[in-house]
Structure formats: C-alpha cells, structure tokens
Amino acid sequence: MSGTEPLSTAAHIENLRIDGRRLGEVAAQTAFGTPVPGCPGWTVEDLLRHVCDVHRWAGTIVRERRQERPRRDFEGPGDHDELLAWYEEGHGQLVEALTKASPDDAFWAWAPAPSALAFWARRQAHETAIHRLDVEQAANSTTPFAALQAADGVDEWLTIASMRIKVPGGGGRTLHLAALDVGREWLVELRDDGLGVQRGGSGGDCTVRGHASDVFALSMNRLAADSLSVEGDT
C-alpha cells in the first residue's frame, strides 16, 4: 500500500483494537491523578472516562443502527479497578459492533465517508490513537504511530477541521504539511470562512516537514513544532 491510498475499514478496526488495548494497559499502570499534557486540566482518570463515554456512545450508534445522534452520557463507576474493567468492556463492545456491521447498514454519522461504517471505524480509530498518545505522554512512555495510520489521521483531521474551523484574520495564508516517510502532502489555506484543504500541492507561506507520526501529533496539538522541520512564516 502506498501513502496515497486510504486505509481500509478493516485496518481502522484493527488499529482501534491495538491502540485501545494499549491505552487501557498504560492507564492501569499510571496514577489516576497524573496530569495529561495534551488535555490541559485533565487527569488520567478524566481522560479514561472521556474515552469510555465516547466508545460506548459510538458502539451504541453502530450496534443499534441509530438514525439520530443519541445523548453521550455514559457515566462509569467510581472505583479504580471497576473503571478500568468498564473501559475494557466498552472498548471491546465497540470493536465487536464495528466488526459485525456492514457497509450497507445505515446509521447516523456526522461527516462525509463512503459509508456510516467507514466513518465510525476511521473516527474511532483516530480518536483512540490520539488519546493513547495522551495517556502515554502522561506516563512518559510514548510510542510512535504507524506511518500510514498517522498520515490518514492527518487527512481525517483536516477533513473534519475544514467543516468546523474558521480562522479569523487568516488572510488566505497557506500551511504546507509534508509527511516525508509516506509521500503525503497537504496545502491548507487559512480563511475567515474556514479551511481550504488541497491534497498534494507544494509551496506555502509556512512548510512543516517530518515523519507522518510527528505531523499527526503536531496537527493534534500533541507535539511542539520544534520537533519537525519548519520553513517560512513560523
């Protein structure tokens, strides 16, 4: 597979399985009161509760074929060990629901995708991956993302961001992101009415180059820019 080809739904589900398992293992070995650098104001317990909530919410949508957005209010147990077990159960239920679903199944999703299943597999894989990094940073035991997974994470984030984010005063300036190890590039235009995203392209008022894992972490505010090559208007 080249860096320009999208990951399959099966690959996303497998990444969700792996990163979710790693997240739970690190959380179990880390004091629940430890601050999470990537989520200011949160502790490891706050992070774990958030992911528990998201996994059970998404799992319910997929498993029950929900046609509208349900409330996200899955409140877990207060006990340390019970919360870890509740996390493991919810993660497993989400993986199972996605594995059993079909691309032909119709249920609620909130961004463009080939199917609702493709959307939720991709969204939950990257959500879980970035929070896996969060708990690893809290524990000072970080591991990189696989290159193709990370490049897809950048692409998905820019797709979502272009729908939701506006840049007052952006003035049409451009940010060029380059994931060198997989040959993926994005040219992002900063506009008052949102982001313009061009896949490929070159130039840019500022260019950031690095391994896909680092570009993904940077794009999600989990890594400082001085860890990559930056040229132009910093």
Short mmCIF file of C-alpha atoms in Angstrom, two decimals:
data_model
loop_
_atom_site.label_atom_id
_atom_site.label_comp_id
_atom_site.label_asym_id
_atom_site.label_seq_id
_atom_site.Cartn_x
_atom_site.Cartn_y
_atom_site.Cartn_z
CA MET A 1 0.00 0.00 0.00
CA SER A 2 1.32 3.44 -0.91
CA GLY A 3 0.95 6.52 1.27
CA THR A 4 -1.72 7.95 -1.05
CA GLU A 5 -4.16 5.06 -0.68
CA PRO A 6 -6.79 5.22 2.08
CA LEU A 7 -6.70 2.69 4.88
CA SER A 8 -9.40 0.05 4.74
CA THR A 9 -12.19 -0.15 7.28
CA ALA A 10 -10.72 -3.43 8.49
CA ALA A 11 -7.37 -1.70 9.07
CA HIS A 12 -9.06 1.04 11.09
CA ILE A 13 -10.84 -1.52 13.25
CA GLU A 14 -7.57 -3.34 13.87
CA ASN A 15 -5.84 -0.06 14.79
CA LEU A 16 -8.72 0.69 17.16
CA ARG A 17 -8.24 -2.71 18.75
CA ILE A 18 -4.48 -2.25 19.20
CA ASP A 19 -4.46 1.36 20.36
CA GLY A 20 -7.42 0.81 22.67
CA ARG A 21 -5.70 -2.12 24.33
CA ARG A 22 -2.50 -0.09 24.75
CA LEU A 23 -4.45 2.86 26.20
CA GLY A 24 -6.02 0.64 28.84
CA GLU A 25 -2.72 -1.01 29.74
CA VAL A 26 -0.91 2.30 30.24
CA ALA A 27 -3.82 3.78 32.19
CA ALA A 28 -3.78 0.77 34.52
CA GLN A 29 -0.10 1.36 35.28
CA THR A 30 -0.38 5.13 35.80
CA ALA A 31 -1.72 7.02 38.82
CA PHE A 32 -5.21 8.25 38.00
CA GLY A 33 -4.37 11.75 39.28
CA THR A 34 -1.49 12.23 36.82
CA PRO A 35 -1.98 15.31 34.58
CA VAL A 36 -2.42 14.73 30.83
CA PRO A 37 -0.21 17.22 28.90
CA GLY A 38 -2.27 17.03 25.70
CA CYS A 39 -5.55 17.77 27.52
CA PRO A 40 -4.86 20.68 29.90
CA GLY A 41 -6.84 20.38 33.11
CA TRP A 42 -7.45 16.65 32.70
CA THR A 43 -6.01 13.79 34.69
CA VAL A 44 -5.58 10.21 33.51
CA GLU A 45 -8.92 9.40 35.16
CA ASP A 46 -10.65 12.25 33.27
CA LEU A 47 -9.16 11.01 30.01
CA LEU A 48 -10.20 7.43 30.66
CA ARG A 49 -13.76 8.46 31.50
CA HIS A 50 -13.93 10.50 28.30
CA VAL A 51 -12.81 7.60 26.14
CA CYS A 52 -15.18 5.23 27.97
CA ASP A 53 -18.03 7.61 27.17
CA VAL A 54 -17.06 8.01 23.51
CA HIS A 55 -16.57 4.27 22.93
CA ARG A 56 -19.92 3.35 24.44
CA TRP A 57 -21.66 6.17 22.57
CA ALA A 58 -20.21 5.17 19.20
CA GLY A 59 -20.76 1.49 19.92
CA THR A 60 -24.44 2.15 20.65
CA ILE A 61 -24.87 4.06 17.37
CA VAL A 62 -23.34 1.26 15.33
CA ARG A 63 -24.82 -1.71 17.19
CA GLU A 64 -28.37 -0.30 17.39
CA ARG A 65 -28.25 1.39 13.95
CA ARG A 66 -29.29 4.71 15.49
CA GLN A 67 -30.65 7.14 12.90
CA GLU A 68 -30.17 10.27 15.00
CA ARG A 69 -27.45 11.49 17.33
CA PRO A 70 -28.04 9.99 20.80
CA ARG A 71 -27.03 11.68 24.02
CA ARG A 72 -23.49 10.97 25.17
CA ASP A 73 -23.84 10.48 28.90
CA PHE A 74 -22.41 7.08 29.81
CA GLU A 75 -21.29 7.53 33.40
CA GLY A 76 -18.83 4.93 34.61
CA PRO A 77 -18.16 3.52 38.07
CA GLY A 78 -16.14 5.43 40.65
CA ASP A 79 -13.84 2.60 41.70
CA HIS A 80 -10.38 2.48 40.05
CA ASP A 81 -10.41 -1.20 39.10
CA GLU A 82 -14.07 -1.16 38.11
CA LEU A 83 -13.49 1.83 35.81
CA LEU A 84 -10.61 0.05 34.09
CA ALA A 85 -12.81 -3.02 33.59
CA TRP A 86 -15.65 -0.80 32.32
CA TYR A 87 -13.25 0.78 29.83
CA GLU A 88 -12.09 -2.63 28.59
CA GLU A 89 -15.69 -3.80 28.21
CA GLY A 90 -16.78 -0.70 26.28
CA HIS A 91 -13.75 -0.84 24.00
CA GLY A 92 -14.44 -4.50 23.25
CA GLN A 93 -18.10 -3.79 22.53
CA LEU A 94 -17.19 -1.04 20.07
CA VAL A 95 -14.70 -3.25 18.22
CA GLU A 96 -17.29 -6.04 18.07
CA ALA A 97 -20.05 -3.72 16.82
CA LEU A 98 -17.84 -2.36 14.04
CA THR A 99 -16.63 -5.84 13.09
CA LYS A 100 -20.19 -7.16 12.76
CA ALA A 101 -21.57 -4.14 10.87
CA SER A 102 -21.83 -3.93 7.09
CA PRO A 103 -21.08 -1.04 4.71
CA ASP A 104 -24.71 -1.42 3.61
CA ASP A 105 -26.02 -0.65 7.10
CA ALA A 106 -27.48 2.82 7.55
CA PHE A 107 -26.96 4.74 10.79
CA TRP A 108 -26.13 8.26 11.91
CA ALA A 109 -22.74 9.78 11.04
CA TRP A 110 -21.67 13.40 11.02
CA ALA A 111 -19.04 13.72 8.28
CA PRO A 112 -18.68 12.52 4.68
CA ALA A 113 -17.50 8.92 4.21
CA PRO A 114 -18.10 6.02 1.81
CA SER A 115 -20.46 4.52 4.41
CA ALA A 116 -21.52 5.06 8.01
CA LEU A 117 -19.38 2.08 8.98
CA ALA A 118 -16.33 3.56 7.24
CA PHE A 119 -16.88 6.86 9.06
CA TRP A 120 -17.16 5.38 12.54
CA ALA A 121 -14.30 2.91 12.11
CA ARG A 122 -11.99 5.72 10.97
CA ARG A 123 -13.20 8.27 13.52
CA GLN A 124 -12.92 5.93 16.49
CA ALA A 125 -9.55 4.58 15.38
CA HIS A 126 -8.01 8.05 15.28
CA GLU A 127 -9.83 9.28 18.40
CA THR A 128 -8.47 6.31 20.31
CA ALA A 129 -5.00 6.62 18.82
CA ILE A 130 -4.55 10.24 19.86
CA HIS A 131 -5.83 9.52 23.37
CA ARG A 132 -3.46 6.55 23.54
CA LEU A 133 -0.69 9.09 22.95
CA ASP A 134 -2.20 11.31 25.64
CA VAL A 135 -2.01 8.66 28.33
CA GLU A 136 1.47 7.65 27.17
CA GLN A 137 2.65 11.26 27.48
CA ALA A 138 1.20 11.35 30.98
CA ALA A 139 3.18 8.20 31.77
CA ASN A 140 6.35 9.37 29.95
CA SER A 141 6.27 6.25 27.76
CA THR A 142 5.36 7.45 24.26
CA THR A 143 5.41 5.25 21.16
CA PRO A 144 5.06 6.46 17.54
CA PHE A 145 2.08 5.92 15.29
CA ALA A 146 2.45 3.66 12.28
CA ALA A 147 3.26 5.89 9.30
CA LEU A 148 0.20 5.11 7.14
CA GLN A 149 -2.09 5.32 10.15
CA ALA A 150 -0.67 8.72 11.08
CA ALA A 151 -0.95 10.10 7.54
CA ASP A 152 -4.58 9.00 7.43
CA GLY A 153 -5.07 10.68 10.81
CA VAL A 154 -3.81 13.99 9.42
CA ASP A 155 -6.08 13.65 6.40
CA GLU A 156 -9.14 12.85 8.52
CA TRP A 157 -8.44 15.71 10.91
CA LEU A 158 -8.14 18.21 8.06
CA THR A 159 -11.43 16.91 6.61
CA ILE A 160 -13.18 17.46 9.94
CA ALA A 161 -11.44 20.77 10.58
CA SER A 162 -12.43 22.14 7.18
CA MET A 163 -16.07 21.59 8.18
CA ARG A 164 -15.82 23.21 11.62
CA ILE A 165 -12.93 25.63 11.98
CA LYS A 166 -12.73 29.26 10.91
CA VAL A 167 -9.54 31.32 11.01
CA PRO A 168 -10.32 35.00 11.67
CA GLY A 169 -7.52 37.03 10.18
CA GLY A 170 -6.13 34.05 8.29
CA GLY A 171 -6.00 36.16 5.17
CA GLY A 172 -5.63 33.20 2.86
CA ARG A 173 -2.17 32.30 4.12
CA THR A 174 -1.19 28.70 3.47
CA LEU A 175 0.34 25.95 5.59
CA HIS A 176 2.09 23.14 3.75
CA LEU A 177 2.32 19.84 5.66
CA ALA A 178 4.56 17.07 4.36
CA ALA A 179 4.76 13.53 5.77
CA LEU A 180 8.07 12.56 4.23
CA ASP A 181 8.09 8.84 5.05
CA VAL A 182 4.85 8.15 3.15
CA GLY A 183 4.97 10.87 0.50
CA ARG A 184 1.78 12.60 1.64
CA GLU A 185 1.33 16.38 1.45
CA TRP A 186 -1.45 18.83 2.24
CA LEU A 187 -1.79 22.54 1.47
CA VAL A 188 -4.09 24.21 3.99
CA GLU A 189 -5.48 27.68 3.28
CA LEU A 190 -6.47 29.72 6.36
CA ARG A 191 -9.62 31.70 5.63
CA ASP A 192 -12.26 33.62 7.54
CA ASP A 193 -14.90 31.20 6.26
CA GLY A 194 -12.96 28.04 7.11
CA LEU A 195 -10.05 25.96 5.90
CA GLY A 196 -9.33 25.12 2.28
CA VAL A 197 -7.57 21.76 2.04
CA GLN A 198 -5.72 20.62 -1.06
CA ARG A 199 -4.22 17.15 -1.05
CA GLY A 200 -0.81 17.26 -2.62
CA GLY A 201 0.42 20.66 -3.67
CA SER A 202 3.58 22.46 -2.75
CA GLY A 203 4.82 25.83 -1.59
CA GLY A 204 3.01 27.54 1.26
CA ASP A 205 3.73 30.52 3.48
CA CYS A 206 4.92 28.00 6.06
CA THR A 207 6.08 24.44 5.37
CA VAL A 208 6.31 21.73 8.02
CA ARG A 209 8.10 18.50 7.14
CA GLY A 210 8.65 15.36 9.17
CA HIS A 211 7.66 11.77 9.76
CA ALA A 212 3.91 11.16 9.48
CA SER A 213 3.71 10.25 13.16
CA ASP A 214 5.12 13.63 14.16
CA VAL A 215 2.99 15.58 11.66
CA PHE A 216 -0.13 13.88 13.05
CA ALA A 217 0.86 14.65 16.66
CA LEU A 218 1.61 18.27 15.72
CA SER A 219 -1.71 18.69 13.89
CA MET A 220 -3.50 17.49 17.03
CA ASN A 221 -1.51 19.83 19.34
CA ARG A 222 0.36 16.94 20.96
CA LEU A 223 3.85 17.88 19.74
CA ALA A 224 5.78 21.13 19.52
CA ALA A 225 6.73 22.43 16.07
CA ASP A 226 10.41 22.49 17.02
CA SER A 227 10.36 18.70 16.75
CA LEU A 228 9.91 19.00 12.95
CA SER A 229 11.45 20.93 10.07
CA VAL A 230 9.74 24.30 9.74
CA GLU A 231 10.40 26.82 6.96
CA GLY A 232 8.83 30.17 6.12
CA ASP A 233 6.41 32.15 8.29
CA THR A 234 6.59 30.24 11.56
#
